[in-house]
């Protein structure tokens, strides 16, 4: 075995000593533990520890706990040579093993292959030598290379004296094992909660605080904020930390992982006992929100934390001693409980407390009122949830071998709710009922306007609010079949559109020059769905003469600080992470897999811009809302397209900031523009068009399959033949409207270029060359190279993808039915002499 090769701590980042004095009980306990370490080193000749690359036997305490069931999985998965020993309470090792397996199965972390590599020892971490026989303990001292000490009493409502035996004194047994025979690496699971500023959400007197690398908590602050008789947990963890640091000073290799608050995994698996879960569940149970309550975003997934601990512990080059294991940027955008479809009245804390206490022991906060009363002034501050925390994560970033992936808050929330629904019989708290109501959305809209100092009527014109009401009314209708489980998603989506409108209005107020900008000769690719519009749009977007909006820009149109010159479009643009979170939470990437590839950095169709108006045909694709369709048919989309052009003034301003001195020609793509060409040309009088064409019988099956898939997760399924008939009417109407426009405006025909789908897929670069030639654009060598590179990447991705399969017969359609429905379109192409070349 090689000797340990840990590098020394980073210069300037050694752990400083505590300043001040611990409370008497804590000080006495720490003195006892330090004395034990001195005695142990005096009595024994201890060999050097092995390097983490040579770990073969490790010991885990708390393997049946919330963190333990994930850390056990990570250790066994990362290194197939490891045997993991576990101290588990029970009469026999067999009983202990069954507890370990059952808990890992519950968390979905169990693998049958683990069984032969887990050795359970029946014992108690608080008993001398874990309650093991002398021979068993000596055997562990010989065999074990590292100890992961996770076990602790997690109660936040216990005094220090009530919790010290398990949390403070158990470290004596761990240190005895680590110091006996030869040094073992000691990895200790502590808590960020030793810092009052973290526990108090950096509010009130802690608003300007910061937690840096290797930092020790301020004892004076702890004494003011953490009464020993009320909140003993952080004191017990601090005493254990100091004992471990003392052992480290005399040569024991250690790592202290101060873990963030956690009550869930990225899979949604959750524990109901966490105080954050209890407070939220009490809101649901009481049906009211205490003034100042927000959804806390600093609730990091336990599996991410476990992965960090495991990765660092096995890194022989780790250099830090104390690790702040938390995400310092938990959320780009704050999320309010009201945005998730939970429409509860806001009341005073006193009224909320009375309502909860009237529920007696049934309240999720029963037994926790002393704690909540003490911290309510910090936790209920009337602020949005934090989008960033003043905490340095340098140590975990530098010592973790790889990139740390933090699931976004929306993704966590969606998975958490799904897990609760699927395990309702195990969940002890009430499940929230979400609603989609016009008045509720209007209240959110007013809040968005008020928060930004905007006039409500100017931010949300009457036509927009009327469109929102029409859409909500249609979704509330039984014929829409909206699933109860998706109401929260839809409510959040609508709130997001309302908020984005407010953000745009606020940006226009800050930068009035936006109003004077022109969008000149925009190009609209307007072929019907499944005719190569996405293919052509993404291909042409590789030429930087065009400006095409990326997916993340649609999700979040405004950078709050307006740093478009320095931040926009870079890897650090925070809108990218938000878009990835939105896409993951919505499930849209999986829904479109094999049909329409979505990339947060890739060019996308301008559907989200029209969605901001609440007056757009794509809502009738996503949902079955015939009532809304009839209203939209009667009212038209003129206002929506003028809103589209106003939004594009913002994007033009943003691009001009990030591309100083450059001018680009906007390139758009969306099939449903064909339905509203009169409105489009009214908003963009100099627009240019490219229309792709394909035999209707060849795109209808693909389109029906796509609609069926994207509706499946939001509404009750409709019979396939009914859906087929619905989409045949809608798609043929779309092309009929396009034919009407082109026949009514012969003076605009020079602006149209017709492209065959078949030519495009067979020789895309030749089609692009013809388009450029028709428009008099220069096709530069660098643009050709960028396009060909993208085509190569696309071919490679498609080679690996499971391709989309469909059949018109699945939807009750025949070739004759489809040809008849599209007769007008086919005749238009025949009369113009283009049918043979295009279809």
mmCIF file of N, CA and C in Angstrom, residues 751-821:
data_model
loop_
_atom_site.group_PDB
_atom_site.id
_atom_site.type_symbol
_atom_site.label_atom_id
_atom_site.label_comp_id
_atom_site.label_asym_id
_atom_site.label_seq_id
_atom_site.Cartn_x
_atom_site.Cartn_y
_atom_site.Cartn_z
ATOM 1 N N UNK A 751 -41.207 38.312 -52.585
ATOM 2 C CA UNK A 751 -40.602 38.122 -51.264
ATOM 3 C C UNK A 751 -40.600 36.650 -50.826
ATOM 4 N N UNK A 752 -41.284 35.805 -51.573
ATOM 5 C CA UNK A 752 -41.416 34.402 -51.187
ATOM 6 C C UNK A 752 -40.398 33.539 -51.920
ATOM 7 N N UNK A 753 -39.816 32.600 -51.216
ATOM 8 C CA UNK A 753 -38.992 31.554 -51.809
ATOM 9 C C UNK A 753 -39.581 30.222 -51.354
ATOM 10 N N UNK A 754 -39.892 29.364 -52.310
ATOM 11 C CA UNK A 754 -40.459 28.045 -52.008
ATOM 12 C C UNK A 754 -39.352 26.993 -52.065
ATOM 13 N N UNK A 755 -39.330 26.118 -51.056
ATOM 14 C CA UNK A 755 -38.274 25.120 -50.923
ATOM 15 C C UNK A 755 -38.894 23.739 -50.788
ATOM 16 N N UNK A 756 -38.368 22.797 -51.536
ATOM 17 C CA UNK A 756 -38.820 21.408 -51.438
ATOM 18 C C UNK A 756 -38.135 20.720 -50.256
ATOM 19 N N UNK A 757 -38.935 20.087 -49.436
ATOM 20 C CA UNK A 757 -38.406 19.300 -48.317
ATOM 21 C C UNK A 757 -37.439 18.236 -48.830
ATOM 22 N N UNK A 758 -37.771 17.635 -49.954
ATOM 23 C CA UNK A 758 -36.983 16.543 -50.495
ATOM 24 C C UNK A 758 -35.628 17.038 -50.989
ATOM 25 N N UNK A 759 -35.608 18.206 -51.634
ATOM 26 C CA UNK A 759 -34.336 18.793 -52.050
ATOM 27 C C UNK A 759 -33.496 19.162 -50.825
ATOM 28 N N UNK A 760 -34.173 19.666 -49.796
ATOM 29 C CA UNK A 760 -33.473 20.134 -48.602
ATOM 30 C C UNK A 760 -32.751 18.984 -47.895
ATOM 31 N N UNK A 761 -33.424 17.855 -47.723
ATOM 32 C CA UNK A 761 -32.783 16.754 -46.999
ATOM 33 C C UNK A 761 -31.759 16.029 -47.868
ATOM 34 N N UNK A 762 -31.937 16.105 -49.210
ATOM 35 C CA UNK A 762 -30.996 15.411 -50.083
ATOM 36 C C UNK A 762 -29.719 16.222 -50.280
ATOM 37 N N UNK A 763 -29.853 17.531 -50.454
ATOM 38 C CA UNK A 763 -28.663 18.372 -50.704
ATOM 39 C C UNK A 763 -28.874 19.732 -50.059
ATOM 40 N N UNK A 764 -28.761 19.811 -48.724
ATOM 41 C CA UNK A 764 -29.087 21.050 -48.025
ATOM 42 C C UNK A 764 -28.248 22.244 -48.452
ATOM 43 N N UNK A 765 -26.977 22.045 -48.715
ATOM 44 C CA UNK A 765 -26.135 23.188 -49.064
ATOM 45 C C UNK A 765 -26.499 23.771 -50.421
ATOM 46 N N UNK A 766 -26.973 22.933 -51.345
ATOM 47 C CA UNK A 766 -27.416 23.457 -52.638
ATOM 48 C C UNK A 766 -28.670 24.312 -52.466
ATOM 49 N N UNK A 767 -29.584 23.880 -51.591
ATOM 50 C CA UNK A 767 -30.795 24.660 -51.323
ATOM 51 C C UNK A 767 -30.424 25.995 -50.698
ATOM 52 N N UNK A 768 -29.503 25.972 -49.752
ATOM 53 C CA UNK A 768 -29.062 27.219 -49.126
ATOM 54 C C UNK A 768 -28.446 28.144 -50.166
ATOM 55 N N UNK A 769 -27.615 27.591 -51.049
ATOM 56 C CA UNK A 769 -26.976 28.406 -52.085
ATOM 57 C C UNK A 769 -28.025 29.072 -52.977
ATOM 58 N N UNK A 770 -29.088 28.348 -53.326
ATOM 59 C CA UNK A 770 -30.154 28.918 -54.161
ATOM 60 C C UNK A 770 -30.881 30.043 -53.428
ATOM 61 N N UNK A 771 -31.136 29.850 -52.126
ATOM 62 C CA UNK A 771 -31.800 30.895 -51.339
ATOM 63 C C UNK A 771 -30.942 32.150 -51.314
ATOM 64 N N UNK A 772 -29.655 31.980 -51.074
ATOM 65 C CA UNK A 772 -28.756 33.133 -51.037
ATOM 66 C C UNK A 772 -28.709 33.825 -52.398
ATOM 67 N N UNK A 773 -28.664 33.030 -53.448
ATOM 68 C CA UNK A 773 -28.614 33.606 -54.793
ATOM 69 C C UNK A 773 -29.878 34.406 -55.086
ATOM 70 N N UNK A 774 -31.025 33.855 -54.727
ATOM 71 C CA UNK A 774 -32.292 34.563 -54.964
ATOM 72 C C UNK A 774 -32.340 35.893 -54.219
ATOM 73 N N UNK A 775 -31.767 35.915 -53.019
ATOM 74 C CA UNK A 775 -31.831 37.126 -52.196
ATOM 75 C C UNK A 775 -30.644 38.064 -52.426
ATOM 76 N N UNK A 776 -29.665 37.613 -53.183
ATOM 77 C CA UNK A 776 -28.501 38.465 -53.433
ATOM 78 C C UNK A 776 -27.561 38.555 -52.241
ATOM 79 N N UNK A 777 -27.590 37.513 -51.377
ATOM 80 C CA UNK A 777 -26.710 37.490 -50.211
ATOM 81 C C UNK A 777 -25.405 36.780 -50.580
ATOM 82 N N UNK A 778 -24.323 37.184 -49.938
ATOM 83 C CA UNK A 778 -23.046 36.521 -50.139
ATOM 84 C C UNK A 778 -22.950 35.321 -49.202
ATOM 85 N N UNK A 779 -22.666 34.180 -49.769
ATOM 86 C CA UNK A 779 -22.464 32.967 -48.961
ATOM 87 C C UNK A 779 -20.964 32.815 -48.741
ATOM 88 N N UNK A 780 -20.491 33.299 -47.594
ATOM 89 C CA UNK A 780 -19.062 33.353 -47.313
ATOM 90 C C UNK A 780 -18.518 31.964 -46.950
ATOM 91 N N UNK A 781 -17.237 31.734 -47.187
ATOM 92 C CA UNK A 781 -16.633 30.426 -46.853
ATOM 93 C C UNK A 781 -16.773 30.060 -45.375
ATOM 94 N N UNK A 782 -16.660 31.047 -44.476
ATOM 95 C CA UNK A 782 -16.776 30.725 -43.049
ATOM 96 C C UNK A 782 -18.185 30.273 -42.702
ATOM 97 N N UNK A 783 -19.195 30.836 -43.399
ATOM 98 C CA UNK A 783 -20.571 30.410 -43.163
ATOM 99 C C UNK A 783 -20.788 28.984 -43.676
ATOM 100 N N UNK A 784 -20.223 28.692 -44.848
ATOM 101 C CA UNK A 784 -20.329 27.340 -45.412
ATOM 102 C C UNK A 784 -19.690 26.328 -44.463
ATOM 103 N N UNK A 785 -18.527 26.663 -43.936
ATOM 104 C CA UNK A 785 -17.839 25.758 -43.021
ATOM 105 C C UNK A 785 -18.663 25.522 -41.751
ATOM 106 N N UNK A 786 -19.256 26.598 -41.213
ATOM 107 C CA UNK A 786 -20.066 26.462 -39.996
ATOM 108 C C UNK A 786 -21.298 25.601 -40.261
ATOM 109 N N UNK A 787 -21.919 25.780 -41.427
ATOM 110 C CA UNK A 787 -23.091 24.983 -41.768
ATOM 111 C C UNK A 787 -22.727 23.512 -41.941
ATOM 112 N N UNK A 788 -21.641 23.241 -42.618
ATOM 113 C CA UNK A 788 -21.247 21.850 -42.850
ATOM 114 C C UNK A 788 -20.840 21.158 -41.541
ATOM 115 N N UNK A 789 -20.214 21.910 -40.655
ATOM 116 C CA UNK A 789 -19.876 21.348 -39.342
ATOM 117 C C UNK A 789 -21.138 20.958 -38.583
ATOM 118 N N UNK A 790 -22.139 21.843 -38.631
ATOM 119 C CA UNK A 790 -23.391 21.536 -37.947
ATOM 120 C C UNK A 790 -24.074 20.320 -38.568
ATOM 121 N N UNK A 791 -24.042 20.209 -39.893
ATOM 122 C CA UNK A 791 -24.652 19.059 -40.558
ATOM 123 C C UNK A 791 -23.972 17.760 -40.128
ATOM 124 N N UNK A 792 -22.653 17.797 -39.974
ATOM 125 C CA UNK A 792 -21.934 16.603 -39.513
ATOM 126 C C UNK A 792 -22.360 16.246 -38.087
ATOM 127 N N UNK A 793 -22.481 17.256 -37.232
ATOM 128 C CA UNK A 793 -22.908 17.015 -35.843
ATOM 129 C C UNK A 793 -24.327 16.460 -35.810
ATOM 130 N N UNK A 794 -25.189 16.981 -36.672
ATOM 131 C CA UNK A 794 -26.576 16.510 -36.724
ATOM 132 C C UNK A 794 -26.638 15.053 -37.161
ATOM 133 N N UNK A 795 -25.870 14.698 -38.175
ATOM 134 C CA UNK A 795 -25.861 13.306 -38.652
ATOM 135 C C UNK A 795 -25.395 12.369 -37.547
ATOM 136 N N UNK A 796 -24.387 12.775 -36.785
ATOM 137 C CA UNK A 796 -23.868 11.934 -35.721
ATOM 138 C C UNK A 796 -24.903 11.772 -34.608
ATOM 139 N N UNK A 797 -25.600 12.864 -34.255
ATOM 140 C CA UNK A 797 -26.604 12.765 -33.211
ATOM 141 C C UNK A 797 -27.762 11.889 -33.658
ATOM 142 N N UNK A 798 -28.199 12.053 -34.881
ATOM 143 C CA UNK A 798 -29.331 11.255 -35.377
ATOM 144 C C UNK A 798 -28.972 9.784 -35.486
ATOM 145 N N UNK A 799 -27.698 9.516 -35.721
ATOM 146 C CA UNK A 799 -27.269 8.120 -35.789
ATOM 147 C C UNK A 799 -27.484 7.421 -34.458
ATOM 148 N N UNK A 800 -27.397 8.181 -33.360
ATOM 149 C CA UNK A 800 -27.531 7.609 -32.023
ATOM 150 C C UNK A 800 -28.956 7.679 -31.500
ATOM 151 N N UNK A 801 -29.787 8.548 -32.080
ATOM 152 C CA UNK A 801 -31.137 8.754 -31.567
ATOM 153 C C UNK A 801 -32.075 7.625 -31.978
ATOM 154 N N UNK A 802 -33.054 7.387 -31.128
ATOM 155 C CA UNK A 802 -34.156 6.514 -31.506
ATOM 156 C C UNK A 802 -35.122 7.358 -32.313
ATOM 157 N N UNK A 803 -35.312 7.009 -33.557
ATOM 158 C CA UNK A 803 -36.052 7.864 -34.455
ATOM 159 C C UNK A 803 -37.558 7.766 -34.244
ATOM 160 N N UNK A 804 -38.213 8.806 -34.658
ATOM 161 C CA UNK A 804 -39.651 8.967 -34.528
ATOM 162 C C UNK A 804 -40.377 8.048 -35.514
ATOM 163 N N UNK A 805 -41.325 7.253 -35.010
ATOM 164 C CA UNK A 805 -42.095 6.354 -35.876
ATOM 165 C C UNK A 805 -43.576 6.704 -35.793
ATOM 166 N N UNK A 806 -44.263 6.607 -36.931
ATOM 167 C CA UNK A 806 -45.678 6.985 -36.964
ATOM 168 C C UNK A 806 -46.329 6.372 -38.203
ATOM 169 N N UNK A 807 -47.659 6.387 -38.188
ATOM 170 C CA UNK A 807 -48.431 5.860 -39.325
ATOM 171 C C UNK A 807 -49.762 6.593 -39.337
ATOM 172 N N UNK A 808 -50.169 7.087 -40.492
ATOM 173 C CA UNK A 808 -51.442 7.827 -40.572
ATOM 174 C C UNK A 808 -52.614 6.952 -40.166
ATOM 175 N N UNK A 809 -52.500 5.637 -40.401
ATOM 176 C CA UNK A 809 -53.605 4.745 -40.050
ATOM 177 C C UNK A 809 -53.855 4.725 -38.549
ATOM 178 N N UNK A 810 -52.806 5.000 -37.756
ATOM 179 C CA UNK A 810 -52.977 5.030 -36.298
ATOM 180 C C UNK A 810 -53.964 6.105 -35.877
ATOM 181 N N UNK A 811 -54.179 7.084 -36.731
ATOM 182 C CA UNK A 811 -55.036 8.227 -36.399
ATOM 183 C C UNK A 811 -56.288 8.287 -37.280
ATOM 184 N N UNK A 812 -56.631 7.128 -37.836
ATOM 185 C CA UNK A 812 -57.855 7.031 -38.629
ATOM 186 C C UNK A 812 -57.807 7.790 -39.937
ATOM 187 N N UNK A 813 -56.624 8.031 -40.463
ATOM 188 C CA UNK A 813 -56.483 8.810 -41.693
ATOM 189 C C UNK A 813 -56.061 7.903 -42.845
ATOM 190 N N UNK A 814 -56.463 8.311 -44.032
ATOM 191 C CA UNK A 814 -56.049 7.621 -45.252
ATOM 192 C C UNK A 814 -55.463 8.652 -46.218
ATOM 193 N N UNK A 815 -54.761 8.165 -47.228
ATOM 194 C CA UNK A 815 -54.198 9.070 -48.237
ATOM 195 C C UNK A 815 -55.313 9.874 -48.910
ATOM 196 N N UNK A 816 -56.427 9.220 -49.182
ATOM 197 C CA UNK A 816 -57.518 9.916 -49.874
ATOM 198 C C UNK A 816 -58.079 11.052 -49.013
ATOM 199 N N UNK A 817 -58.251 10.794 -47.728
ATOM 200 C CA UNK A 817 -58.757 11.828 -46.830
ATOM 201 C C UNK A 817 -57.803 13.024 -46.771
ATOM 202 N N UNK A 818 -56.512 12.728 -46.696
ATOM 203 C CA UNK A 818 -55.509 13.794 -46.575
ATOM 204 C C UNK A 818 -55.424 14.588 -47.870
ATOM 205 N N UNK A 819 -55.382 13.905 -49.008
ATOM 206 C CA UNK A 819 -55.325 14.621 -50.293
ATOM 207 C C UNK A 819 -56.545 15.508 -50.476
ATOM 208 N N UNK A 820 -57.706 15.013 -50.053
ATOM 209 C CA UNK A 820 -58.927 15.818 -50.191
ATOM 210 C C UNK A 820 -58.878 17.047 -49.293
ATOM 211 N N UNK A 821 -58.398 16.888 -48.066
ATOM 212 C CA UNK A 821 -58.343 18.017 -47.138
ATOM 213 C C UNK A 821 -57.380 19.093 -47.628
#
